[in-house]
GROMACS .gro file of C-alpha atoms in nm:
model
  165
    1ALA     CA    1   9.628   9.557   7.745
    2LEU     CA    2   9.426   9.772   7.982
    3VAL     CA    3   9.113   9.593   8.106
    4VAL     CA    4   8.817   9.763   8.279
    5LEU     CA    5   8.586   9.535   8.481
    6GLY     CA    6   8.258   9.650   8.635
    7GLY     CA    7   8.256   9.975   8.834
    8GLU     CA    8   7.960  10.210   8.872
    9ILE     CA    9   7.823  10.376   8.561
   10SER     CA   10   7.562  10.589   8.736
   11SER     CA   11   7.376  10.582   9.064
   12ASN     CA   12   7.255  10.226   9.130
   13ASP     CA   13   7.400  10.086   8.806
   14ILE     CA   14   7.680   9.834   8.866
   15PRO     CA   15   7.762   9.666   8.535
   16SER     CA   16   7.909   9.327   8.452
   17SER     CA   17   8.063   9.470   8.137
   18VAL     CA   18   8.427   9.429   8.040
   19GLU     CA   19   8.619   9.656   7.804
   20MET     CA   20   8.976   9.618   7.678
   21LEU     CA   21   9.225   9.856   7.519
   22SER     CA   22   9.506   9.662   7.352
   23GLU     CA   23   9.833   9.813   7.235
   24GLY     CA   24   9.789   9.987   6.902
   25GLN     CA   25   9.409  10.007   6.924
   26GLY     CA   26   9.249  10.348   6.903
   27ALA     CA   27   8.952  10.267   7.125
   28PHE     CA   28   8.828  10.033   7.396
   29LYS     CA   29   8.651   9.722   7.266
   30ALA     CA   30   8.377   9.534   7.448
   31SER     CA   31   8.461   9.187   7.575
   32PRO     CA   32   8.213   8.926   7.702
   33SER     CA   33   8.039   9.032   8.024
   34LEU     CA   34   8.126   8.873   8.358
   35SER     CA   35   7.932   8.553   8.421
   36CYS     CA   36   7.937   8.633   8.795
   37GLY     CA   37   7.742   8.959   8.756
   38GLY     CA   38   7.825   9.322   8.822
   39ILE     CA   39   8.102   9.432   9.061
   40MET     CA   40   8.245   9.753   9.201
   41ASP     CA   41   8.516   9.846   9.454
   42ALA     CA   42   8.667   9.497   9.420
   43GLY     CA   43   9.034   9.417   9.419
   44THR     CA   44   9.164   9.293   9.084
   45VAL     CA   45   9.502   9.137   9.019
   46VAL     CA   46   9.640   8.991   8.696
   47VAL     CA   47   9.741   8.635   8.779
   48GLU     CA   48   9.810   8.446   8.457
   49GLU     CA   49   9.861   8.544   8.098
   50ASP     CA   50   9.927   8.199   7.949
   51ASP     CA   51   9.601   8.015   8.029
   52SER     CA   52   9.380   8.245   7.821
   53THR     CA   53   9.408   8.439   7.498
   54ALA     CA   54   9.342   8.761   7.691
   55GLY     CA   55   9.472   8.665   8.038
   56GLN     CA   56   9.316   8.590   8.375
   57VAL     CA   57   9.231   8.823   8.661
   58LEU     CA   58   9.157   8.738   9.024
   59VAL     CA   59   8.859   8.949   9.140
   60LEU     CA   60   8.833   8.981   9.519
   61GLY     CA   61   8.544   9.113   9.731
   62GLY     CA   62   8.383   9.449   9.653
   63TRP     CA   63   8.011   9.508   9.601
   64THR     CA   64   7.771   9.307   9.387
   65ASP     CA   65   7.508   9.442   9.150
   66ASP     CA   66   7.258   9.369   9.433
   67PHE     CA   67   7.448   9.621   9.651
   68GLU     CA   68   7.572   9.349   9.886
   69GLN     CA   69   7.924   9.362  10.022
   70ALA     CA   70   8.106   9.057   9.888
   71SER     CA   71   8.355   8.807  10.022
   72ALA     CA   72   8.344   8.618   9.692
   73VAL     CA   73   8.658   8.556   9.488
   74HIS     CA   74   8.653   8.466   9.119
   75LEU     CA   75   8.921   8.376   8.867
   76VAL     CA   76   8.803   8.556   8.552
   77ASP     CA   77   8.901   8.460   8.198
   78VAL     CA   78   8.907   8.802   8.032
   79ALA     CA   79   8.857   8.650   7.682
   80THR     CA   80   8.530   8.477   7.775
   81GLY     CA   81   8.402   8.659   8.088
   82VAL     CA   82   8.373   8.323   8.265
   83CYS     CA   83   8.410   8.358   8.644
   84ILE     CA   84   8.543   8.051   8.825
   85PRO     CA   85   8.459   8.062   9.199
   86GLN     CA   86   8.749   8.039   9.442
   87PRO     CA   87   8.747   8.018   9.824
   88ASN     CA   88   8.582   8.326   9.977
   89LEU     CA   89   8.778   8.596  10.157
   90LEU     CA   90   8.794   8.538  10.531
   91GLN     CA   91   8.620   8.876  10.571
   92ALA     CA   92   8.402   9.064  10.320
   93ARG     CA   93   8.573   9.386  10.217
   94ASP     CA   94   8.585   9.662   9.958
   95GLN     CA   95   8.818   9.959   9.893
   96PHE     CA   96   9.128   9.763   9.999
   97ALA     CA   97   9.487   9.721   9.885
   98ALA     CA   98   9.580   9.418   9.673
   99ALA     CA   99   9.884   9.316   9.468
  100ARG     CA  100  10.055   9.011   9.323
  101LEU     CA  101  10.398   8.943   9.469
  102PRO     CA  102  10.690   8.822   9.253
  103ASP     CA  103  10.643   8.465   9.385
  104GLY     CA  104  10.280   8.458   9.259
  105LEU     CA  105  10.108   8.510   9.595
  106VAL     CA  106   9.827   8.768   9.602
  107VAL     CA  107   9.814   8.982   9.917
  108TYR     CA  108   9.515   9.195  10.019
  109VAL     CA  109   9.497   9.421  10.322
  110GLY     CA  110   9.252   9.654  10.498
  111GLY     CA  111   8.937   9.781  10.337
  112CYS     CA  112   8.591   9.873  10.444
  113GLY     CA  113   8.403   9.608  10.641
  114ASP     CA  114   8.068   9.579  10.816
  115ASN     CA  115   7.896   9.912  10.891
  116TYR     CA  116   8.156  10.091  10.676
  117MET     CA  117   8.424  10.046  10.942
  118PRO     CA  118   8.791  10.025  10.840
  119ILE     CA  119   8.936   9.677  10.893
  120PRO     CA  120   9.296   9.591  10.982
  121SER     CA  121   9.301   9.230  10.863
  122ALA     CA  122   9.532   9.096  10.593
  123GLU     CA  123   9.512   8.778  10.389
  124VAL     CA  124   9.711   8.603  10.118
  125PHE     CA  125   9.595   8.384   9.828
  126GLN     CA  126   9.828   8.116   9.694
  127PRO     CA  127   9.786   7.988   9.338
  128PRO     CA  128   9.732   7.617   9.278
  129VAL     CA  129  10.022   7.394   9.180
  130GLN     CA  130  10.096   7.416   8.808
  131ALA     CA  131   9.916   7.151   8.599
  132ALA     CA  132   9.673   7.071   8.882
  133LEU     CA  133   9.345   7.019   8.698
  134ASN     CA  134   9.051   7.218   8.843
  135ALA     CA  135   9.256   7.318   9.146
  136VAL     CA  136   9.156   7.630   9.339
  137TRP     CA  137   9.359   7.898   9.510
  138THR     CA  138   9.412   7.863   9.886
  139ARG     CA  139   9.408   8.146  10.139
  140ARG     CA  140   9.539   8.217  10.484
  141GLU     CA  141   9.532   8.503  10.729
  142LEU     CA  142   9.835   8.727  10.787
  143PRO     CA  143   9.914   8.949  11.087
  144ALA     CA  144   9.681   9.251  11.102
  145LEU     CA  145   9.774   9.612  11.036
  146SER     CA  146   9.828   9.829  11.345
  147ALA     CA  147   9.510  10.020  11.250
  148GLY     CA  148   9.223   9.951  11.012
  149ARG     CA  149   9.217  10.153  10.692
  150TYR     CA  150   9.018  10.167  10.372
  151GLY     CA  151   9.072  10.347  10.044
  152CYS     CA  152   9.435  10.241  10.070
  153ARG     CA  153   9.642  10.103   9.783
  154GLY     CA  154   9.919   9.848   9.778
  155CYS     CA  155  10.210   9.756   9.560
  156ALA     CA  156  10.460   9.474   9.544
  157LEU     CA  157  10.824   9.572   9.581
  158GLY     CA  158  11.094   9.395   9.380
  159ASP     CA  159  11.228   9.208   9.684
  160GLY     CA  160  10.885   9.053   9.759
  161ARG     CA  161  10.764   9.295  10.025
  162PHE     CA  162  10.416   9.448  10.007
  163ALA     CA  163  10.372   9.820  10.072
  164VAL     CA  164  10.037   9.966  10.185
  165LEU     CA  165   9.994  10.331  10.089
   0.00000   0.00000   0.00000
């Protein structure tokens, strides 16, 4: 399925809406709105398909519907819209690269920081141990990029490396 979370509909309108296009459907269908409010320019990574009827997405940083840059991280159940808070990013950021590696780690790099300046920092989120009730993801800092950048994109390569484009 293709899932659309938040974004910006028009000037100063950041929604909490969720829409989903499943295989074989002729149109997007509305899903429950995000319990954590509106978001835009956040990183989103699919993290688990088995714990929810529609899957789970890790939503990282971005901007809130109050136009505040966010360091918040939420694990979102796409079927219900429920946002489960996770440890914050080490640095608030938007417009950054993020991807899930084959081993389940989620890497995020660069982005726009305070005063719209490009940031070189990189972080990784590690999922909780399987079957750990109410466990949260953990994060740690990685070596920084040689130069800060925002508006970049990232992808996981088959051998576990992370490419920033």
